[in-house]
PDB file of C-alpha atoms in Angstrom:
ATOM      1  CA  MET A   1      35.128   0.558  68.156  1.00 50.00           C
ATOM      2  CA  ARG A   2      37.635  -0.164  65.371  1.00 46.00           C
ATOM      3  CA  LYS A   3      35.517  -3.096  64.247  1.00 45.00           C
ATOM      4  CA  HIS A   4      32.416  -0.884  63.963  1.00 47.00           C
ATOM      5  CA  ARG A   5      34.407   1.752  62.037  1.00 46.00           C
ATOM      6  CA  LEU A   6      35.590  -0.818  59.469  1.00 44.00           C
ATOM      7  CA  THR A   7      32.061  -2.134  59.081  1.00 48.00           C
ATOM      8  CA  TYR A   8      30.742   1.404  58.468  1.00 43.00           C
ATOM      9  CA  GLN A   9      33.495   2.075  55.885  1.00 48.00           C
ATOM     10  CA  LYS A  10      32.602  -1.133  54.060  1.00 46.00           C
ATOM     11  CA  TYR A  11      28.961  -0.045  54.100  1.00 44.00           C
ATOM     12  CA  LEU A  12      29.836   3.342  52.574  1.00 44.00           C
ATOM     13  CA  PHE A  13      31.997   1.692  49.893  1.00 43.00           C
ATOM     14  CA  SER A  14      29.233  -0.798  49.009  1.00 50.00           C
ATOM     15  CA  SER A  15      26.684   2.032  48.820  1.00 49.00           C
ATOM     16  CA  LYS A  16      28.898   4.007  46.418  1.00 45.00           C
ATOM     17  CA  ILE A  17      29.325   0.944  44.184  1.00 44.00           C
ATOM     18  CA  PHE A  18      25.563   0.378  44.214  1.00 45.00           C
ATOM     19  CA  LEU A  19      24.802   4.011  43.321  1.00 44.00           C
ATOM     20  CA  LEU A  20      27.415   3.967  40.532  1.00 43.00           C
ATOM     21  CA  ALA A  21      25.962   0.763  39.093  1.00 43.00           C
ATOM     22  CA  LEU A  22      22.460   2.225  39.320  1.00 43.00           C
ATOM     23  CA  PHE A  23      23.607   5.352  37.448  1.00 40.00           C
ATOM     24  CA  PHE A  24      25.019   3.343  34.538  1.00 39.00           C
ATOM     25  CA  LEU A  25      21.914   1.133  34.492  1.00 40.00           C
ATOM     26  CA  ILE A  26      19.629   4.154  34.198  1.00 41.00           C
ATOM     27  CA  ALA A  27      21.871   5.731  31.555  1.00 43.00           C
ATOM     28  CA  GLY A  28      21.815   2.510  29.567  1.00 43.00           C
ATOM     29  CA  CYS A  29      18.017   2.204  29.832  1.00 43.00           C
ATOM     30  CA  GLY A  30      17.584   5.731  28.525  1.00 40.00           C
ATOM     31  CA  LYS A  31      19.692   5.048  25.468  1.00 40.00           C
ATOM     32  CA  GLY A  32      16.896   3.335  23.559  1.00 35.00           C
ATOM     33  CA  LYS A  33      14.521   6.229  24.155  1.00 41.00           C
ATOM     34  CA  ASN A  34      16.949   8.647  22.482  1.00 39.00           C
ATOM     35  CA  ILE A  35      16.830   6.947  19.079  1.00 48.00           C
ATOM     36  CA  ILE A  36      13.878   9.061  17.932  1.00 51.00           C
ATOM     37  CA  SER A  37      14.908  12.268  19.727  1.00 44.00           C
ATOM     38  CA  ASN A  38      18.291  12.180  17.973  1.00 49.00           C
ATOM     39  CA  GLN A  39      16.586  12.034  14.559  1.00 53.00           C
ATOM     40  CA  SER A  40      14.214  14.924  14.051  1.00 52.00           C
ATOM     41  CA  ASN A  41      12.875  13.600  10.761  1.00 67.00           C
ATOM     42  CA  LEU A  42      12.121  10.033  11.875  1.00 80.00           C
ATOM     43  CA  SER A  43       8.445   9.095  11.934  1.00 93.00           C
ATOM     44  CA  ILE A  44       6.402   5.951  12.508  1.00 97.00           C
ATOM     45  CA  TRP A  45       2.744   5.780  11.553  1.00 98.00           C
ATOM     46  CA  ALA A  46       0.094   3.413  10.211  1.00 98.00           C
ATOM     47  CA  THR A  47      -2.471   3.231   7.448  1.00 98.00           C
ATOM     48  CA  CYS A  48      -5.079   0.832   6.079  1.00 97.00           C
ATOM     49  CA  ASP A  49      -4.526  -1.974   3.581  1.00 96.00           C
ATOM     50  CA  SER A  50      -5.914  -0.086   0.550  1.00 93.00           C
ATOM     51  CA  VAL A  51      -3.261   2.667   0.437  1.00 95.00           C
ATOM     52  CA  LYS A  52      -0.050   2.530  -1.612  1.00 95.00           C
ATOM     53  CA  VAL A  53       2.800   3.833   0.532  1.00 97.00           C
ATOM     54  CA  PHE A  54       5.684   5.113  -1.585  1.00 96.00           C
ATOM     55  CA  LYS A  55       9.218   5.706  -0.357  1.00 96.00           C
ATOM     56  CA  ASP A  56       8.550   9.448  -0.186  1.00 95.00           C
ATOM     57  CA  SER A  57       4.914   9.432   0.985  1.00 96.00           C
ATOM     58  CA  PRO A  58       4.385  12.022   3.745  1.00 95.00           C
ATOM     59  CA  SER A  59       3.545  10.768   7.202  1.00 95.00           C
ATOM     60  CA  ARG A  60      -0.044  10.954   8.406  1.00 95.00           C
ATOM     61  CA  ASP A  61      -1.194  12.187  11.806  1.00 96.00           C
ATOM     62  CA  LYS A  62      -4.634  10.616  11.492  1.00 97.00           C
ATOM     63  CA  ASN A  63      -6.584   8.237   9.245  1.00 97.00           C
ATOM     64  CA  ILE A  64      -9.182   5.487   9.638  1.00 96.00           C
ATOM     65  CA  VAL A  65      -6.798   3.200  11.573  1.00 98.00           C
ATOM     66  CA  TRP A  66      -4.179   5.568  13.011  1.00 98.00           C
ATOM     67  CA  SER A  67      -4.018   8.394  15.541  1.00 98.00           C
ATOM     68  CA  ALA A  68      -0.629  10.013  16.147  1.00 97.00           C
ATOM     69  CA  LYS A  69      -2.093  11.968  19.067  1.00 97.00           C
ATOM     70  CA  ASP A  70      -3.074   8.747  20.861  1.00 97.00           C
ATOM     71  CA  ASN A  71      -0.112   6.761  19.472  1.00 97.00           C
ATOM     72  CA  ALA A  72      -2.657   4.068  18.644  1.00 98.00           C
ATOM     73  CA  ILE A  73      -3.906   1.801  15.865  1.00 98.00           C
ATOM     74  CA  THR A  74      -7.642   0.987  15.908  1.00 98.00           C
ATOM     75  CA  LEU A  75      -9.063  -1.963  13.960  1.00 98.00           C
ATOM     76  CA  HIS A  76     -12.429  -3.683  13.526  1.00 98.00           C
ATOM     77  CA  GLY A  77     -13.245  -7.188  12.368  1.00 98.00           C
ATOM     78  CA  ALA A  78     -15.375 -10.302  12.611  1.00 98.00           C
ATOM     79  CA  ARG A  79     -14.659 -13.866  13.641  1.00 98.00           C
ATOM     80  CA  ASN A  80     -12.983 -16.006  10.940  1.00 97.00           C
ATOM     81  CA  GLU A  81     -11.847 -12.849   9.114  1.00 97.00           C
ATOM     82  CA  THR A  82      -8.323 -11.781   8.172  1.00 97.00           C
ATOM     83  CA  ILE A  83      -7.836  -8.056   8.638  1.00 98.00           C
ATOM     84  CA  ALA A  84      -4.768  -6.129   7.493  1.00 98.00           C
ATOM     85  CA  PHE A  85      -3.056  -2.790   7.941  1.00 98.00           C
ATOM     86  CA  GLN A  86       0.341  -1.217   7.254  1.00 98.00           C
ATOM     87  CA  LEU A  87       2.934   0.050   9.712  1.00 98.00           C
ATOM     88  CA  VAL A  88       5.186   2.665   8.086  1.00 98.00           C
ATOM     89  CA  ILE A  89       8.690   3.367   9.413  1.00 98.00           C
ATOM     90  CA  ASN A  90      10.743   6.285   8.078  1.00 97.00           C
ATOM     91  CA  GLY A  91      14.538   6.170   8.282  1.00 95.00           C
ATOM     92  CA  GLY A  92      14.938   9.733   9.519  1.00 93.00           C
ATOM     93  CA  ASN A  93      18.063  11.788   8.906  1.00 94.00           C
ATOM     94  CA  THR A  94      20.555   8.959   9.356  1.00 93.00           C
ATOM     95  CA  GLY A  95      18.600   5.825   8.474  1.00 95.00           C
ATOM     96  CA  LEU A  96      17.995   2.771  10.661  1.00 95.00           C
ATOM     97  CA  SER A  97      19.533  -0.698  10.731  1.00 95.00           C
ATOM     98  CA  GLU A  98      18.519  -4.090  12.084  1.00 97.00           C
ATOM     99  CA  ILE A  99      14.872  -3.017  12.277  1.00 97.00           C
ATOM    100  CA  THR A 100      12.244  -5.491  13.394  1.00 97.00           C
ATOM    101  CA  VAL A 101       8.655  -5.354  14.643  1.00 98.00           C
ATOM    102  CA  ILE A 102       7.319  -7.534  17.475  1.00 98.00           C
ATOM    103  CA  PRO A 103       3.561  -7.796  18.072  1.00 98.00           C
ATOM    104  CA  SER A 104       2.177  -8.818  21.441  1.00 98.00           C
ATOM    105  CA  PHE A 105      -0.813 -11.118  21.835  1.00 98.00           C
ATOM    106  CA  LEU A 106      -4.168  -9.309  21.900  1.00 98.00           C
ATOM    107  CA  LYS A 107      -5.991  -9.578  25.229  1.00 98.00           C
ATOM    108  CA  HIS A 108      -9.756  -9.253  25.662  1.00 98.00           C
ATOM    109  CA  LYS A 109     -10.986  -6.700  28.178  1.00 97.00           C
ATOM    110  CA  ASN A 110     -12.504  -9.578  30.171  1.00 96.00           C
ATOM    111  CA  GLY A 111      -8.925 -10.449  31.118  1.00 95.00           C
ATOM    112  CA  ASN A 112      -9.175 -14.081  29.982  1.00 96.00           C
ATOM    113  CA  ASP A 113      -9.495 -14.466  26.216  1.00 97.00           C
ATOM    114  CA  ILE A 114      -6.629 -13.717  23.830  1.00 97.00           C
ATOM    115  CA  ILE A 115      -5.749 -13.733  20.143  1.00 98.00           C
ATOM    116  CA  PRO A 116      -2.270 -15.325  20.207  1.00 97.00           C
ATOM    117  CA  GLN A 117       0.837 -13.993  18.499  1.00 95.00           C
ATOM    118  CA  ASN A 118       0.867 -16.861  15.997  1.00 93.00           C
ATOM    119  CA  LYS A 119      -2.320 -15.390  14.504  1.00 96.00           C
ATOM    120  CA  ILE A 120      -0.425 -12.199  13.588  1.00 97.00           C
ATOM    121  CA  SER A 121       1.738 -12.358  10.431  1.00 96.00           C
ATOM    122  CA  LEU A 122       4.185  -9.671   9.319  1.00 97.00           C
ATOM    123  CA  PHE A 123       5.529  -9.013   5.833  1.00 98.00           C
ATOM    124  CA  LEU A 124       8.168  -6.638   4.477  1.00 98.00           C
ATOM    125  CA  GLU A 125       6.826  -4.677   1.502  1.00 98.00           C
ATOM    126  CA  TRP A 126       9.270  -4.918  -1.414  1.00 97.00           C
ATOM    127  CA  TYR A 127       9.568  -2.014  -3.843  1.00 97.00           C
ATOM    128  CA  THR A 128       9.718  -2.660  -7.591  1.00 94.00           C
ATOM    129  CA  LEU A 129      10.992  -0.086 -10.085  1.00 92.00           C
ATOM    130  CA  ALA A 130       8.372   0.528 -12.793  1.00 88.00           C
ATOM    131  CA  LYS A 131       7.951   3.011 -15.621  1.00 81.00           C
ATOM    132  CA  THR A 132       5.348   5.659 -14.967  1.00 77.00           C
ATOM    133  CA  LYS A 133       5.039   6.812 -18.598  1.00 72.00           C
ATOM    134  CA  ARG A 134       5.293   4.676 -21.707  1.00 69.00           C
ATOM    135  CA  LYS A 135       6.869   7.290 -23.974  1.00 67.00           C
ATOM    136  CA  THR A 136       9.514   8.483 -21.512  1.00 70.00           C
ATOM    137  CA  ASN A 137      12.043   6.918 -19.202  1.00 72.00           C
ATOM    138  CA  ASP A 138      10.273   8.209 -16.094  1.00 80.00           C
ATOM    139  CA  SER A 139      10.129   5.523 -13.415  1.00 87.00           C
ATOM    140  CA  LYS A 140       9.159   5.112  -9.785  1.00 90.00           C
ATOM    141  CA  TYR A 141       9.404   2.505  -7.054  1.00 93.00           C
ATOM    142  CA  TYR A 142       6.057   0.879  -6.273  1.00 94.00           C
ATOM    143  CA  PRO A 143       5.270  -1.314  -3.251  1.00 95.00           C
ATOM    144  CA  ASP A 144       4.620  -4.759  -4.681  1.00 92.00           C
ATOM    145  CA  ALA A 145       5.668  -8.114  -3.222  1.00 94.00           C
ATOM    146  CA  LEU A 146       5.126  -9.065   0.419  1.00 97.00           C
ATOM    147  CA  ILE A 147       8.070 -10.950   1.917  1.00 97.00           C
ATOM    148  CA  PRO A 148       7.227 -12.837   5.131  1.00 96.00           C
ATOM    149  CA  PHE A 149       9.270 -12.075   8.231  1.00 97.00           C
ATOM    150  CA  TYR A 150       9.537 -15.812   8.919  1.00 95.00           C
ATOM    151  CA  ASP A 151       9.244 -18.918   6.758  1.00 92.00           C
ATOM    152  CA  PRO A 152       5.482 -19.696   6.646  1.00 88.00           C
ATOM    153  CA  TYR A 153       6.063 -23.217   5.295  1.00 86.00           C
ATOM    154  CA  GLY A 154       8.644 -24.429   7.793  1.00 76.00           C
ATOM    155  CA  ASP A 155       8.754 -24.145  11.549  1.00 71.00           C
ATOM    156  CA  LYS A 156       7.924 -20.409  11.295  1.00 64.00           C
ATOM    157  CA  LYS A 157      11.194 -19.633  13.078  1.00 75.00           C
ATOM    158  CA  SER A 158      13.478 -19.421  10.044  1.00 90.00           C
ATOM    159  CA  ILE A 159      14.136 -15.730   9.418  1.00 93.00           C
ATOM    160  CA  ILE A 160      13.499 -14.368   5.924  1.00 95.00           C
ATOM    161  CA  ALA A 161      12.854 -10.620   6.239  1.00 96.00           C
ATOM    162  CA  ALA A 162      12.370 -10.026   9.972  1.00 96.00           C
ATOM    163  CA  PHE A 163      15.419  -7.725  10.152  1.00 97.00           C
ATOM    164  CA  PHE A 164      15.913  -4.969   7.615  1.00 97.00           C
ATOM    165  CA  THR A 165      17.604  -1.622   6.945  1.00 97.00           C
ATOM    166  CA  ILE A 166      15.940   1.684   6.070  1.00 97.00           C
ATOM    167  CA  LYS A 167      17.796   4.384   4.143  1.00 95.00           C
ATOM    168  CA  PRO A 168      17.744   8.005   5.353  1.00 95.00           C
ATOM    169  CA  ASN A 169      14.444   9.829   4.763  1.00 95.00           C
ATOM    170  CA  GLU A 170      12.809   6.802   3.097  1.00 96.00           C
ATOM    171  CA  ASN A 171       9.691   4.898   4.116  1.00 97.00           C
ATOM    172  CA  GLN A 172       9.586   1.173   4.681  1.00 98.00           C
ATOM    173  CA  PRO A 173       6.079  -0.230   5.183  1.00 98.00           C
ATOM    174  CA  VAL A 174       5.384  -3.474   7.021  1.00 98.00           C
ATOM    175  CA  TRP A 175       2.188  -5.318   6.084  1.00 98.00           C
ATOM    176  CA  ILE A 176       0.446  -6.957   9.051  1.00 98.00           C
ATOM    177  CA  ASP A 177      -2.295  -9.617   8.886  1.00 98.00           C
ATOM    178  CA  ILE A 178      -4.407 -10.652  11.868  1.00 98.00           C
ATOM    179  CA  ASP A 179      -6.232 -13.971  11.452  1.00 98.00           C
ATOM    180  CA  ILE A 180      -9.191 -13.810  13.819  1.00 98.00           C
ATOM    181  CA  PRO A 181     -10.150 -17.268  15.152  1.00 97.00           C
ATOM    182  CA  LYS A 182     -13.651 -18.661  14.622  1.00 96.00           C
ATOM    183  CA  ASN A 183     -14.178 -19.126  18.338  1.00 96.00           C
ATOM    184  CA  ALA A 184     -12.904 -15.710  19.427  1.00 97.00           C
ATOM    185  CA  THR A 185     -15.021 -13.839  21.969  1.00 97.00           C
ATOM    186  CA  ALA A 186     -16.641 -10.652  20.658  1.00 98.00           C
ATOM    187  CA  GLY A 187     -15.547  -7.409  22.254  1.00 98.00           C
ATOM    188  CA  GLU A 188     -12.462  -5.264  22.634  1.00 98.00           C
ATOM    189  CA  TYR A 189      -8.897  -6.595  22.483  1.00 98.00           C
ATOM    190  CA  LYS A 190      -5.729  -4.662  23.246  1.00 98.00           C
ATOM    191  CA  GLY A 191      -2.064  -5.235  22.514  1.00 98.00           C
ATOM    192  CA  THR A 192       1.090  -3.491  21.312  1.00 98.00           C
ATOM    193  CA  LEU A 193       3.531  -3.296  18.430  1.00 98.00           C
ATOM    194  CA  GLU A 194       7.157  -2.842  19.459  1.00 98.00           C
ATOM    195  CA  ILE A 195       9.581  -1.423  16.880  1.00 98.00           C
ATOM    196  CA  LEU A 196      13.265  -2.140  17.551  1.00 97.00           C
ATOM    197  CA  SER A 197      16.552  -1.044  15.953  1.00 96.00           C
ATOM    198  CA  ASN A 198      19.743  -2.934  16.803  1.00 96.00           C
ATOM    199  CA  GLY A 199      17.942  -4.580  19.701  1.00 95.00           C
ATOM    200  CA  GLU A 200      16.749  -1.323  21.286  1.00 96.00           C
ATOM    201  CA  THR A 201      13.150  -0.140  21.389  1.00 96.00           C
ATOM    202  CA  VAL A 202      12.480   2.750  19.020  1.00 95.00           C
ATOM    203  CA  LYS A 203       8.774   3.001  19.719  1.00 96.00           C
ATOM    204  CA  THR A 204       5.851   1.055  21.177  1.00 97.00           C
ATOM    205  CA  ILE A 205       2.403   1.573  19.640  1.00 98.00           C
ATOM    206  CA  ASP A 206      -0.936   0.626  21.191  1.00 98.00           C
ATOM    207  CA  LEU A 207      -3.195  -1.645  19.151  1.00 98.00           C
ATOM    208  CA  THR A 208      -6.951  -2.034  19.720  1.00 98.00           C
ATOM    209  CA  LEU A 209      -9.183  -4.520  17.885  1.00 98.00           C
ATOM    210  CA  THR A 210     -12.969  -4.398  18.240  1.00 98.00           C
ATOM    211  CA  LEU A 211     -14.398  -7.797  17.317  1.00 98.00           C
ATOM    212  CA  PHE A 212     -17.990  -7.839  16.098  1.00 98.00           C
ATOM    213  CA  ASN A 213     -20.380 -10.533  17.283  1.00 97.00           C
ATOM    214  CA  PHE A 214     -20.747 -12.484  14.044  1.00 96.00           C
ATOM    215  CA  THR A 215     -18.683 -15.018  12.085  1.00 97.00           C
ATOM    216  CA  ILE A 216     -17.613 -14.952   8.428  1.00 94.00           C
ATOM    217  CA  PRO A 217     -18.621 -18.342   6.949  1.00 92.00           C
ATOM    218  CA  ASP A 218     -16.043 -20.627   5.334  1.00 91.00           C
ATOM    219  CA  GLU A 219     -18.231 -21.081   2.270  1.00 88.00           C
ATOM    220  CA  ARG A 220     -18.100 -18.186  -0.177  1.00 79.00           C
ATOM    221  CA  HIS A 221     -21.244 -16.960  -1.900  1.00 77.00           C
ATOM    222  CA  ILE A 222     -19.771 -14.127  -3.977  1.00 76.00           C
ATOM    223  CA  THR A 223     -18.039 -14.697  -7.291  1.00 74.00           C
ATOM    224  CA  ALA A 224     -14.964 -12.457  -7.586  1.00 71.00           C
ATOM    225  CA  TYR A 225     -13.793 -11.271 -10.989  1.00 64.00           C
ATOM    226  CA  SER A 226     -10.422  -9.523 -11.065  1.00 65.00           C
ATOM    227  CA  GLU A 227      -9.574  -8.980 -14.754  1.00 60.00           C
ATOM    228  CA  MET A 228      -9.453  -5.193 -14.800  1.00 62.00           C
ATOM    229  CA  TYR A 229      -9.568  -4.794 -18.582  1.00 66.00           C
ATOM    230  CA  GLY A 230     -12.400  -2.649 -19.870  1.00 66.00           C
ATOM    231  CA  GLY A 231     -13.255  -5.097 -22.623  1.00 70.00           C
ATOM    232  CA  TYR A 232     -13.634  -8.007 -20.217  1.00 67.00           C
ATOM    233  CA  LEU A 233     -15.717  -5.956 -17.815  1.00 64.00           C
ATOM    234  CA  ASN A 234     -17.964  -4.722 -20.632  1.00 71.00           C
ATOM    235  CA  SER A 235     -18.533  -8.254 -21.909  1.00 71.00           C
ATOM    236  CA  LYS A 236     -19.467  -9.448 -18.398  1.00 64.00           C
ATOM    237  CA  GLU A 237     -21.979  -6.610 -18.110  1.00 68.00           C
ATOM    238  CA  GLY A 238     -23.423  -7.193 -21.588  1.00 70.00           C
ATOM    239  CA  LEU A 239     -22.069  -3.905 -22.955  1.00 72.00           C
ATOM    240  CA  LYS A 240     -20.587  -3.108 -26.356  1.00 68.00           C
ATOM    241  CA  ASN A 241     -16.898  -2.531 -27.178  1.00 61.00           C
ATOM    242  CA  SER A 242     -15.835  -5.782 -25.581  1.00 46.00           C
ATOM    243  CA  SER A 243     -12.495  -5.975 -27.363  1.00 47.00           C
ATOM    244  CA  ARG A 244      -9.996  -7.887 -25.245  1.00 45.00           C
ATOM    245  CA  GLY A 245      -7.295  -5.316 -25.938  1.00 41.00           C
ATOM    246  CA  GLU A 246      -9.354  -2.439 -24.589  1.00 40.00           C
ATOM    247  CA  LYS A 247      -8.465  -1.050 -21.161  1.00 39.00           C
TER     248      LYS A 247
END
């Protein structure tokens, strides 16, 4: 009888230890989820590649690539095309440190085909201070250079800008390119973007890419002209006032 009593006491002690460990495990797992709830002004959203996102740009609930209601980014593209969008992270009331973004691979709805992670490139958008008016000292930070998360010329594992800090109530956009392979299967692909701060998940966003059933050729048939001076444009169109100093 004494032997059975000791065995039962050991069982109760082991059960208490297990329940205590489980409590701390659950508490620790919930910690990451509280990063956003503890900062009422923190927001994460997305926009297309043709929008300038300033440090104080307001967040958007919906646009052509983003739905806050669905917590989802929706993209469209063709084979052999590079498509781009911007993920915007706001620092909230206290700011964020050691931020990084991790994309998953994109999986076709057929369950077999994927667009691998190495086809997804991320860049930190660098702000440059520029004058907004010539006759005054007014200035503003403009998003300009794109700094790669990892060294694109080495082994692609050397960190350049993959971890960054965001000041309170300021935006920090991340530019994301997806290089769609030539042999990719047309249809719908799904994946995620995971945003982390100090190693803990801040938010996970769904990403859907609809791939059209045609391929962009390697050979280009359109001549691009990017000199945006009025005089140059006029001269190309055969118009008057083609002074090179005219804008």
